[in-house]
Short mmCIF file of C-alpha atoms in Angstrom, two decimals:
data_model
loop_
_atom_site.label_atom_id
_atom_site.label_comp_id
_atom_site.label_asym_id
_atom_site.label_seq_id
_atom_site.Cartn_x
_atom_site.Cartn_y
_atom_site.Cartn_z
CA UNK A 1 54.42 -4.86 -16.10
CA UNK A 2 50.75 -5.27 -15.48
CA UNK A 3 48.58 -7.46 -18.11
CA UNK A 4 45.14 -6.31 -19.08
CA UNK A 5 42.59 -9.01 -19.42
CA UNK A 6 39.78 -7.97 -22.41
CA UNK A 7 37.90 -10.37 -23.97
CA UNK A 8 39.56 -13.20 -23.04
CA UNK A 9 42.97 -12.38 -24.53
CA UNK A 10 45.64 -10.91 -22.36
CA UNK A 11 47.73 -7.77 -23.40
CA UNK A 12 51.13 -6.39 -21.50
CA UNK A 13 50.16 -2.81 -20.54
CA UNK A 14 53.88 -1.08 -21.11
CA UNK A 15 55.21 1.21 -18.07
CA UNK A 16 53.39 4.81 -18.28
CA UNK A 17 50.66 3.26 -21.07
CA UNK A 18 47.35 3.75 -20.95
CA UNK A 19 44.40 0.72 -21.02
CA UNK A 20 43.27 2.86 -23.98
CA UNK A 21 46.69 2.84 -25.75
CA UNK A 22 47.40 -0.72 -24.96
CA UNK A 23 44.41 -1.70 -25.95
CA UNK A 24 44.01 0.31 -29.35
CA UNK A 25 47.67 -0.68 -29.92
CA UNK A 26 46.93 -4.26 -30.40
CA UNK A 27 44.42 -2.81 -32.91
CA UNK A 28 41.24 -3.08 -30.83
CA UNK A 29 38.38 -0.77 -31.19
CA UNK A 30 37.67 0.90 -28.19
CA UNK A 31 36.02 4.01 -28.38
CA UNK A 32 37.57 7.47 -27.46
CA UNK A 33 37.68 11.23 -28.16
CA UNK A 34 39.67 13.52 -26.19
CA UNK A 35 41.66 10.98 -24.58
CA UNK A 36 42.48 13.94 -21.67
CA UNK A 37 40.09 12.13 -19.10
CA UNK A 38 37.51 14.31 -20.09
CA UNK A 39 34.70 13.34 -22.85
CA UNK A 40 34.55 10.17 -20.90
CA UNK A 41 33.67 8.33 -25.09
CA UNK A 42 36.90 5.70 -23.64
CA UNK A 43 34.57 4.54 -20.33
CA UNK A 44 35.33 1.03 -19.43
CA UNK A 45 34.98 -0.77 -16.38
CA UNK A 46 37.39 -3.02 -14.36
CA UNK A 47 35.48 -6.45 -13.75
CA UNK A 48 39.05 -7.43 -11.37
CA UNK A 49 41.41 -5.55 -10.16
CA UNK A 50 41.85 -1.82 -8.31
CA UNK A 51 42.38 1.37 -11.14
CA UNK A 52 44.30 4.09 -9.83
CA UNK A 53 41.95 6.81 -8.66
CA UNK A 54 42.66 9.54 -11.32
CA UNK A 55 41.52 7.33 -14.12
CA UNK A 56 37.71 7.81 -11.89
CA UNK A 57 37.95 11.73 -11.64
CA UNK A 58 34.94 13.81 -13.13
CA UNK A 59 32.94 10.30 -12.95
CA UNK A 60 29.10 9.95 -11.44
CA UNK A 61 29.52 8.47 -7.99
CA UNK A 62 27.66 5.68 -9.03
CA UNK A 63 29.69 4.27 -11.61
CA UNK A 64 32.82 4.62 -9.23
CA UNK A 65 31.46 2.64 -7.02
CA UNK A 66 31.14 -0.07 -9.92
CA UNK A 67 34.33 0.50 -11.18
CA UNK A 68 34.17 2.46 -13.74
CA UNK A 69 37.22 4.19 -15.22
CA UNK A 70 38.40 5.99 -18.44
CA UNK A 71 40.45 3.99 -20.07
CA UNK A 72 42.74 7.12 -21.87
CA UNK A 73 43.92 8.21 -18.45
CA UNK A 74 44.47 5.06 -16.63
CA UNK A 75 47.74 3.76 -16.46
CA UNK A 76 47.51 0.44 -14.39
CA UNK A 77 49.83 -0.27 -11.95
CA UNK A 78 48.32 -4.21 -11.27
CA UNK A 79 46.29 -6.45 -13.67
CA UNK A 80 43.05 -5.54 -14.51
CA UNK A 81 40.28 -7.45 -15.97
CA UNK A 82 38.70 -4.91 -18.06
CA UNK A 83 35.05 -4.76 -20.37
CA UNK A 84 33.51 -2.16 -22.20
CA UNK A 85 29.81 -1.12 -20.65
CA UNK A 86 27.79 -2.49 -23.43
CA UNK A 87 29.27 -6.29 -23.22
CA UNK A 88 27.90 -6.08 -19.35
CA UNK A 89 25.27 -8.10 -18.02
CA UNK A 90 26.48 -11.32 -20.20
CA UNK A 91 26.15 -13.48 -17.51
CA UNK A 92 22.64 -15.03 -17.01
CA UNK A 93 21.57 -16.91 -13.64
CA UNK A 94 18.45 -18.87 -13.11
CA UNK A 95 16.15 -17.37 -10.70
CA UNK A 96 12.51 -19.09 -9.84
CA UNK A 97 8.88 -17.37 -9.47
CA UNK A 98 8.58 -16.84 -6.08
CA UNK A 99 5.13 -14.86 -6.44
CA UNK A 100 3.45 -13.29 -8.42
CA UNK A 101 0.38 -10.94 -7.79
CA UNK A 102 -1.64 -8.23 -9.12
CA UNK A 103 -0.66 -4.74 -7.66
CA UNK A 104 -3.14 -1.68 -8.97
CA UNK A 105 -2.73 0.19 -11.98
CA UNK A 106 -2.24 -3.26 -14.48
CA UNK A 107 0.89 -3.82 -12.81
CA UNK A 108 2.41 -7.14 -11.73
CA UNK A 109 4.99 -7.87 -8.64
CA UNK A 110 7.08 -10.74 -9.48
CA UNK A 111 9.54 -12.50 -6.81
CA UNK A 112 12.20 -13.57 -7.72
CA UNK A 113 14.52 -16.42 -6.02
CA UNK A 114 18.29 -16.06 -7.31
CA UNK A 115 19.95 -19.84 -6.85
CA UNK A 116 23.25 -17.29 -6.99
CA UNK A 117 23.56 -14.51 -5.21
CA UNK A 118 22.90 -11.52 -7.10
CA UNK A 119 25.17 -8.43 -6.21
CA UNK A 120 22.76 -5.30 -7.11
CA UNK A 121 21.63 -1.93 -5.67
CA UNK A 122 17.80 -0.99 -5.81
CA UNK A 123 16.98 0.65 -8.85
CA UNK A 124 19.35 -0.99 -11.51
CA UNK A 125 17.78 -3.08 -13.70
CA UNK A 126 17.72 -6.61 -14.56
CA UNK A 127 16.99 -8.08 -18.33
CA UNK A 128 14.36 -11.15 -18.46
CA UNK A 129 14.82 -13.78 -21.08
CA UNK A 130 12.51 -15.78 -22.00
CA UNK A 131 13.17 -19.32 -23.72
CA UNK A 132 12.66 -18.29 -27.07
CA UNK A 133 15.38 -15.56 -27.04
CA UNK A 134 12.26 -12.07 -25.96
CA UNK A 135 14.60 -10.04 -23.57
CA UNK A 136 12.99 -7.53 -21.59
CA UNK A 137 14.44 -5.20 -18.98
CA UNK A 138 13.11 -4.31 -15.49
CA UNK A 139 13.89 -2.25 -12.50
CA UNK A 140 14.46 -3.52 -9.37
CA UNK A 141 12.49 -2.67 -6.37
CA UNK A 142 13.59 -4.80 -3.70
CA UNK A 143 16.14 -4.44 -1.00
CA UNK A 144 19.37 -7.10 -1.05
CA UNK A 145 20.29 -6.07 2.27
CA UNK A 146 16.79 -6.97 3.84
CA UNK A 147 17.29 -10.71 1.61
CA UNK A 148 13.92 -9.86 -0.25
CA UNK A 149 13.64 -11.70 -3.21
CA UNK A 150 14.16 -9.82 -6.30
CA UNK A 151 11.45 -7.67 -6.99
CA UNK A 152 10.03 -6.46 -10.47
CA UNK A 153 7.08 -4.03 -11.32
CA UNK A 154 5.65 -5.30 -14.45
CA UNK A 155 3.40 -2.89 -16.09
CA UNK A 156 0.75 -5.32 -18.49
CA UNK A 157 0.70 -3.59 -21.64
CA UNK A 158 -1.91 -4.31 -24.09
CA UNK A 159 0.23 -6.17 -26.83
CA UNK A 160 3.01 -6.86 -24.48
CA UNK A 161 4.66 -10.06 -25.78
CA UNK A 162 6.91 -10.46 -22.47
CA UNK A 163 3.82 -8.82 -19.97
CA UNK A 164 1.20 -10.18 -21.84
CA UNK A 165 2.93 -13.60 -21.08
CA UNK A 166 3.81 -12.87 -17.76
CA UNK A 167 0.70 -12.13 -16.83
CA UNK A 168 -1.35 -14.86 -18.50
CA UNK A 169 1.19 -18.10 -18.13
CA UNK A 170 4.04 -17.27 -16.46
CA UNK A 171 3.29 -19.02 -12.92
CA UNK A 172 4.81 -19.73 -9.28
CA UNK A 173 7.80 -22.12 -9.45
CA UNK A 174 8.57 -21.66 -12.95
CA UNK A 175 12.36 -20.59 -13.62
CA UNK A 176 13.18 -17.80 -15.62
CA UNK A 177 16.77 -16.72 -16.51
CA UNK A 178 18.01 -12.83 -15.99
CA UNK A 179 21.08 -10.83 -16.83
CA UNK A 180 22.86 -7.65 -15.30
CA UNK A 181 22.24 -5.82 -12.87
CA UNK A 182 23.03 -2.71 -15.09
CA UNK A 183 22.13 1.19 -14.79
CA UNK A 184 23.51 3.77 -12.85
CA UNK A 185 20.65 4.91 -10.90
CA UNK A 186 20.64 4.10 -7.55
CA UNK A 187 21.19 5.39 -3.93
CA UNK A 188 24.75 5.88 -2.22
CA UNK A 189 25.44 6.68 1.25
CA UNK A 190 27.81 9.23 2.50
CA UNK A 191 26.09 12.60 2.04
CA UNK A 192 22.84 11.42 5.07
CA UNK A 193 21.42 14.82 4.81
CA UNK A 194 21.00 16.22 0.98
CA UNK A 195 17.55 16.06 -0.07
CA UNK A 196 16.05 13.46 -2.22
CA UNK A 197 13.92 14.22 -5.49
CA UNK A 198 12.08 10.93 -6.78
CA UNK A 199 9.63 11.62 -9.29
CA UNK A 200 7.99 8.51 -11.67
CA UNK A 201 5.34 7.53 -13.87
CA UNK A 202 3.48 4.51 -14.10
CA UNK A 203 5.71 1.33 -13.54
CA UNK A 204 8.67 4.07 -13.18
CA UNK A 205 7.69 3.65 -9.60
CA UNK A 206 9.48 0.30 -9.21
CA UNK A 207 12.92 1.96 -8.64
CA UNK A 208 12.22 4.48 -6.55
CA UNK A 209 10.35 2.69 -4.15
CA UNK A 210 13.71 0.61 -4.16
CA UNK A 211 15.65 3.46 -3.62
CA UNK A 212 13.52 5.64 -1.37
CA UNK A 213 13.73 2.43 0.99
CA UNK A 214 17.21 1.90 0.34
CA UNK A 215 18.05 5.34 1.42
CA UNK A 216 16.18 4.79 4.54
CA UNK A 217 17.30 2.32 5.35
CA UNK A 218 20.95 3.21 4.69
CA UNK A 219 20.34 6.16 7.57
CA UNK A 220 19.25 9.32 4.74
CA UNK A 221 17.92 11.78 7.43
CA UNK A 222 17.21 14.89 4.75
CA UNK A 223 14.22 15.01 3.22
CA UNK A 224 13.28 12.52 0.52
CA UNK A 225 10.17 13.70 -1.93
CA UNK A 226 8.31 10.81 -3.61
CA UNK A 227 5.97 11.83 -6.31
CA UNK A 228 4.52 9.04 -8.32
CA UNK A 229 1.87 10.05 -11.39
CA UNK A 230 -0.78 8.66 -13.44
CA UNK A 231 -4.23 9.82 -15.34
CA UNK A 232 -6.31 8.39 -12.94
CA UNK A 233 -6.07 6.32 -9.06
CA UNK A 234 -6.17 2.80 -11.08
CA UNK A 235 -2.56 3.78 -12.39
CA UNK A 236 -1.08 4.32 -8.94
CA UNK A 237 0.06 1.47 -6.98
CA UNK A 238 1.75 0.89 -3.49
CA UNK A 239 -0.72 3.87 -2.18
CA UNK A 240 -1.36 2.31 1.25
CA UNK A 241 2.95 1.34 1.88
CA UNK A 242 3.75 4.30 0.47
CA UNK A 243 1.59 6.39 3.11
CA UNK A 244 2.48 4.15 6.26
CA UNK A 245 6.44 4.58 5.07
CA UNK A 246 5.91 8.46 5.28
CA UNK A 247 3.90 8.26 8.47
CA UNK A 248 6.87 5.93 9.83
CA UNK A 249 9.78 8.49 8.31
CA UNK A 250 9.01 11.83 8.45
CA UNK A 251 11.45 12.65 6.14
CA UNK A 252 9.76 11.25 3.74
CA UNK A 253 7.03 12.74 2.13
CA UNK A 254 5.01 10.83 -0.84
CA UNK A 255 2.66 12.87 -3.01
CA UNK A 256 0.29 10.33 -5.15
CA UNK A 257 -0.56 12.52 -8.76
CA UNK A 258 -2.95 12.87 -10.72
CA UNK A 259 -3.38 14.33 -14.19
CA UNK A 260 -6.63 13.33 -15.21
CA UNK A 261 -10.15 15.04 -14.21
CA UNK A 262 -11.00 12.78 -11.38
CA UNK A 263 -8.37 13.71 -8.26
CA UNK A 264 -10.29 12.39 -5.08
CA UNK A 265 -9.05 13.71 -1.77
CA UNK A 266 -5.68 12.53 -0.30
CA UNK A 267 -4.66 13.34 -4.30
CA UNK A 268 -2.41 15.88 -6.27
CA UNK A 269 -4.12 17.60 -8.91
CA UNK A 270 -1.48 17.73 -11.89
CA UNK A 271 1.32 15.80 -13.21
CA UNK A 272 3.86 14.10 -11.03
CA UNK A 273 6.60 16.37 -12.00
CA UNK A 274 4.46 19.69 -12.15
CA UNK A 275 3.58 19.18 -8.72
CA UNK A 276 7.75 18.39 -7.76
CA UNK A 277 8.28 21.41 -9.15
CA UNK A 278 5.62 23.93 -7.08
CA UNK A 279 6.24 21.97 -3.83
CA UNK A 280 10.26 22.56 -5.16
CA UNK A 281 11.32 25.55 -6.89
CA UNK A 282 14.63 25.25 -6.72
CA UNK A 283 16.78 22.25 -6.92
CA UNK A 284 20.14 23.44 -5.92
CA UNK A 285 22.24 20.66 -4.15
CA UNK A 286 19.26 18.03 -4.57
CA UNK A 287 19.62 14.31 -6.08
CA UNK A 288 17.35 13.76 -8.27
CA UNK A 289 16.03 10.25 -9.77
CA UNK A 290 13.44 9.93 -12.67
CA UNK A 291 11.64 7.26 -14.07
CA UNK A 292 9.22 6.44 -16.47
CA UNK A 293 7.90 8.01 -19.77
CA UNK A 294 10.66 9.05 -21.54
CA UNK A 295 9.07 13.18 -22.47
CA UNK A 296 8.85 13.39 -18.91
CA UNK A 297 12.03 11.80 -17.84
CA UNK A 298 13.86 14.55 -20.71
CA UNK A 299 11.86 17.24 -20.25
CA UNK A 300 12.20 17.22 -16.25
CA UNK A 301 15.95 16.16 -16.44
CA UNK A 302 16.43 19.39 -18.11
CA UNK A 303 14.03 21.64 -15.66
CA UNK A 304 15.86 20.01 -12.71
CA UNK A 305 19.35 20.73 -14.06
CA UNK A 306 17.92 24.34 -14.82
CA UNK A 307 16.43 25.32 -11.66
CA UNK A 308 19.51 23.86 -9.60
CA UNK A 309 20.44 20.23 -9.77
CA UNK A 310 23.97 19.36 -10.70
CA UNK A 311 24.45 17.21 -13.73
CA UNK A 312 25.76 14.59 -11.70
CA UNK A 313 23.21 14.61 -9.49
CA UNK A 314 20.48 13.36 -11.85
CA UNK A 315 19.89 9.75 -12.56
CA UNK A 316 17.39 9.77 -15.80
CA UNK A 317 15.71 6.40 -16.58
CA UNK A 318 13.74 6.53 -19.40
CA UNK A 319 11.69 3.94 -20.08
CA UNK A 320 11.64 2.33 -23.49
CA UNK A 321 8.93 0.60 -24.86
CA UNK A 322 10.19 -1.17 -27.67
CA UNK A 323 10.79 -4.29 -29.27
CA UNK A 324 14.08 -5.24 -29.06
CA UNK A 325 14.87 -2.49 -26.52
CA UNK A 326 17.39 -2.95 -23.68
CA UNK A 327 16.09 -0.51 -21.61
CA UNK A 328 13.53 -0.97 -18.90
CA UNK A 329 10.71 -1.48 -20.10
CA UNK A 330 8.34 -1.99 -17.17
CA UNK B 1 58.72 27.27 -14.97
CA UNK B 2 55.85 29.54 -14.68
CA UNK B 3 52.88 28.80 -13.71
CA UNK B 4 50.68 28.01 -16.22
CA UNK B 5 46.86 29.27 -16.95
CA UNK B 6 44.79 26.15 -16.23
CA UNK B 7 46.87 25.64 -13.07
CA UNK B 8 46.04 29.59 -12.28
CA UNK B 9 42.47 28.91 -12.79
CA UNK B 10 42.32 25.42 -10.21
CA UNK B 11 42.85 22.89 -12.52
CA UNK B 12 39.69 20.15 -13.39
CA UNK B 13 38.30 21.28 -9.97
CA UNK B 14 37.58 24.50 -11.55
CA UNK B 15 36.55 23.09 -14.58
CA UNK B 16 33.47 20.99 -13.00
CA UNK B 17 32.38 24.07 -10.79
CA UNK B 18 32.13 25.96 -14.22
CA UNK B 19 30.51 23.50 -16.73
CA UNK B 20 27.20 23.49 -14.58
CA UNK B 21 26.89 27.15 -14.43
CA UNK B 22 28.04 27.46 -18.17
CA UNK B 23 26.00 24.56 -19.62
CA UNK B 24 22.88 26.37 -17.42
CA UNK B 25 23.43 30.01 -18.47
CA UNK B 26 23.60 28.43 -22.49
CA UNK B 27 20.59 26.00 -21.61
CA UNK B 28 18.76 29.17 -20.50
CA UNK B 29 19.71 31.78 -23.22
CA UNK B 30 16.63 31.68 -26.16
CA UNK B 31 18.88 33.26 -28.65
CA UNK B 32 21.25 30.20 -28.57
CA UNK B 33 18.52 26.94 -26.62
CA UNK B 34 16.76 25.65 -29.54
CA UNK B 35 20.39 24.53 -30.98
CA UNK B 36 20.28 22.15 -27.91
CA UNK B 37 16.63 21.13 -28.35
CA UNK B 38 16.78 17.40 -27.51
CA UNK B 39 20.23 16.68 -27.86
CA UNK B 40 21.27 13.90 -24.83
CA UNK B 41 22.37 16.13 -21.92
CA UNK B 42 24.71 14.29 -20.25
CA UNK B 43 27.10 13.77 -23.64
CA UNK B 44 26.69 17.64 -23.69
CA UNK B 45 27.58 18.69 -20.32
CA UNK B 46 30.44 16.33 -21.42
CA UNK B 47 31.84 17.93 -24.18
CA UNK B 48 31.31 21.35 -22.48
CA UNK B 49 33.98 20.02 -19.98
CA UNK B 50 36.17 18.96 -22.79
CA UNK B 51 35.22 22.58 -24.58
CA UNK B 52 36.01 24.26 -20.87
CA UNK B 53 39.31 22.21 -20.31
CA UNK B 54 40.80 23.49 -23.33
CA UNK B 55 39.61 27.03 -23.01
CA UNK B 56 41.26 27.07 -19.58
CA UNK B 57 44.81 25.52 -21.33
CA UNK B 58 44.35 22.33 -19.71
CA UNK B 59 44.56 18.96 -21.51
CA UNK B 60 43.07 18.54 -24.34
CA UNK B 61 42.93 16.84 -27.88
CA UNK B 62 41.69 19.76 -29.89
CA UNK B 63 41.02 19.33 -33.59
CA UNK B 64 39.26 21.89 -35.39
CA UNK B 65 38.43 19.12 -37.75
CA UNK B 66 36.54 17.63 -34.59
CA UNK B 67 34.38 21.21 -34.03
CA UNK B 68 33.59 21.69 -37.47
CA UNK B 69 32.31 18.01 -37.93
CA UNK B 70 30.23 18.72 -34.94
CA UNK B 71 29.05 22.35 -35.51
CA UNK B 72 28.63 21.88 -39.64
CA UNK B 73 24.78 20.42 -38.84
CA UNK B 74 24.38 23.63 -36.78
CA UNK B 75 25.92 25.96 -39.16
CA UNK B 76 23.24 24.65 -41.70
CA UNK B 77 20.63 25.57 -39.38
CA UNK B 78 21.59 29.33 -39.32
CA UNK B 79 24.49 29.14 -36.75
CA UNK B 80 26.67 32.23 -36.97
CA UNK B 81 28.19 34.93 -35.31
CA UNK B 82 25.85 36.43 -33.10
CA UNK B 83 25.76 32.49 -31.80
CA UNK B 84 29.14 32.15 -31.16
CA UNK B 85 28.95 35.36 -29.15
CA UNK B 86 26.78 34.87 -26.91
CA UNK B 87 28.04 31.78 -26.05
CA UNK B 88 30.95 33.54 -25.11
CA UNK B 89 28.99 36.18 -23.06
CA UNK B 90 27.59 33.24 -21.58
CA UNK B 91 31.61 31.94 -20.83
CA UNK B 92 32.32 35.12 -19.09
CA UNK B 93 29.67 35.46 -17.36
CA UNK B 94 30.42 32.43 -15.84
CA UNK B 95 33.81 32.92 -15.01
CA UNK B 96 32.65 36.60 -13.22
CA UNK B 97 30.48 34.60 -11.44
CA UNK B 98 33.13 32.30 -10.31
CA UNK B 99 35.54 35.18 -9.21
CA UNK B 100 37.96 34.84 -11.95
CA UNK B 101 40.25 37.54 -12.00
CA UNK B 102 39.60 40.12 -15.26
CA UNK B 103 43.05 38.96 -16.41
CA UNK B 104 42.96 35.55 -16.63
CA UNK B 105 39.10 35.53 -17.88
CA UNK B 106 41.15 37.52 -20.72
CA UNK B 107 42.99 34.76 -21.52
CA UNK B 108 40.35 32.28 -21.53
CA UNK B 109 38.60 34.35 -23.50
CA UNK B 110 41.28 34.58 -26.33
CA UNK B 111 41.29 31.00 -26.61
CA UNK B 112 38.11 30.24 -26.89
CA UNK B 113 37.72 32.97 -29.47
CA UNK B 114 40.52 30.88 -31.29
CA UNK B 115 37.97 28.46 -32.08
CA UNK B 116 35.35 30.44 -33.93
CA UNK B 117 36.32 29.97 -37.60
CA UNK B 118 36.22 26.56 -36.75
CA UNK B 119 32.99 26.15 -34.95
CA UNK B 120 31.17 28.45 -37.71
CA UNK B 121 33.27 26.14 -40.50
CA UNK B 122 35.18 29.16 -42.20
#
């Protein structure tokens, strides 16, 4: 009979049980609610081992691929090593400054060197810890199949603790220590020509500039929309890449936003996600990735579900800024 | 044995093509939306599926304990009848949409209706 591994003690999974009954048998707590395969409250993920591929049905692509699985309706036939989602990114790895630079809009590009390997997709996230126990989480722009370094977009916020020390101490060679990568927005192969929706604020552009690349890269031939928003031109950043990646893929168009009163030419008038919207009325069969403030990243999850967009086809990141938040926070 | 409704219906597959189109049609109706004002969508479509599954006899864990735990917040706020029905207008209106034959829409129809005492905590 196959063992279950959870928190390092080891539990005999009995022949047609479930990882949710074994587990809650031996008096664990693991979460659950309909336990029909449905709510998805019982999602776990298998850190070893294959689950069967009915305990994955109804699931976002992107947590298949991570092995993700509901716990009520899998019934193991091997071991499985198994974790609930919130004890993820435990681990923590060294990684050295690389570089770091000034980008436009008070963001900063830190590079990363991993001494480990790091197994990631653009546009997860990463935490930061800093010595004295500040965690701070940040999306990942860079490419792992290209071997950039890890890439973060920092945005420097006025009373930042973590940016505030980034960007005032924090210098080349110094080593830094980083957990995950978590979050379930990111780019997946296998359907080259559905069209692409990225739309972020601010430092929200960090992911999708990973993921607009990765797609690319990856062989996405339908058409990928990039529209990245701030009050004014010092809030935009990447301008000049951005513009020589659409003029090299013309698939891929990038609309720079603004919402303030000064919109020189080459500029949107309006805010990032009011301009999606015109340029896209309707969203059926699109992907669609947000990131950034979190009343735009609700409030255009919703429109984009409303004028088309599956459910599953929309990967929300909103962007927390809070003290002891574990979401991004770039 | 005969077959039974959910099976009649296409099983889960029929059950994702629906929750989109249901979850849109509620999302979109102003006598019912501002229940749903800022309530996390994706643990919404979710237990629309889990709603859906059981009004279509498939699996489920029903409790009407569960729906009137959920719905008593709501029911405080003014929920009531003319709520639950067009919720279910909104449910067969879907299942039109989808091609569902009149008879079996019937049927999901009866059992959802099963749950209204319990969703408006009577």
């Amino acid at each position: 009979m196959p063992r279950i591994f959870f928190e390092k003690q080891s539990y005999t999974c009995q022949d047609n049980e479930s990882v949710l009954d074994c587990l809650t048998g031996h008096g664990l707590p693991i979460p659950s609610s309909c336990r029909s395969g449905i709510c998805q409250t019982c999602l776990m993920r298998a850190v070893e081992g294959a689950v069967p591929l009915a305990a994955q049905q109804g699931l976002k692509e992107t947590l298949r691929v991570q092995n993700y699985f509901l716990a009520c309706v899998c019934k193991p036939t091997n071991d499985l090593k198994v974790a609930l989602p919130d004890e993820e990114a435990g681990a923590r790895t060294k990684v050295t400054v690389l570089a770091k630079e000034v980008l436009g809009g008070n963001i900063i590009r830190l590079r990363l060197g991993c001494t480990l390997p790091l197994d990631y997709h653009p546009g997860q996230f990463v935490q930061l810890h800093r010595d004295d126990g500040l965690i701070r989480s940040y999306s990942i722009a860079s490419l792992p199949q290209r071997e950039e370094p890890l890439e973060l977009h920092i945005r420097h916020l006025p009373d930042g603790r973590m940016s505030g020390w980034i960007h005032d101490i924090l210098k080349t060679g110094d080593t830094l220590e980083i957990s995950g990568p978590a979050g379930q927005g990111f780019y997946l192969p296998g359907q080259p020509d559905q069209g692409l929706l990225l739309i972020g604020t601010g430092s929200g552009l960090a992911p999708l500039w990973g993921i607009a690349r990765d797609a690319l890269a990856q062989g996405h031939t339908g058409p990928i929309h990039l529209y990245h928003g701030s009050r004014d031109v010092s809030g935009l950043y990447l301008i000049n890449e951005l513009r020589e990646l659409a003029e090299q893929y013309p698939n891929l168009n990038y609309t720079p936003c603004l919402s303030g009163p000064d919109v020189p030419k080459g500029f949107a008038a309006g805010r990032a996600e009011q301009m999606a919207f015109s340029h896209l009325p309707k969203l059926t069969g699109w992907r669609v990735f947000l990131c950034g403030h979190p009343a735009m990243v609700a409030a255009t999850k919703k429109k984009a579900f409303l004028t088309g967009a599956s459910m599953k086809d929309i990967y929300a990141d909103p962007f927390v800024i809070a003290a002891d938040s574990i979401k991004p926070a770039a | 044995m005969s077959t039974s409704l959910f099976e009649k219906l296409g099983g889960n597959a029929a059950v994702d093509a629906a929750v989109d189109i249901f979850y849109r049609k509620v999302l979109s109706d102003d006598r019912i939306n501002s229940f749903f004002e800022g309530v996390d969508m994706d643990k919404q479509a979710a237990k629309q599926k889990a709603f859906l599954t059981m009004a279509f006899g498939g699996p489920h864990n029903y409790t009407g304990k569960d729906m009137r735990a959920a719905h008593a917040p709501l029911v405080a706020r003014g929920l009531n009848d003319s709520h639950f029905d067009a919720v279910a207008e909104n449910l067969q209106a879907t299942l039109k949409e989808l091609n569902v034959p009149s008879e079996l829409i019937g049927e999901v129809m009866a059992i959802a209706g099963s749950t209204r005492n319990d969703v408006l905590c009577r």
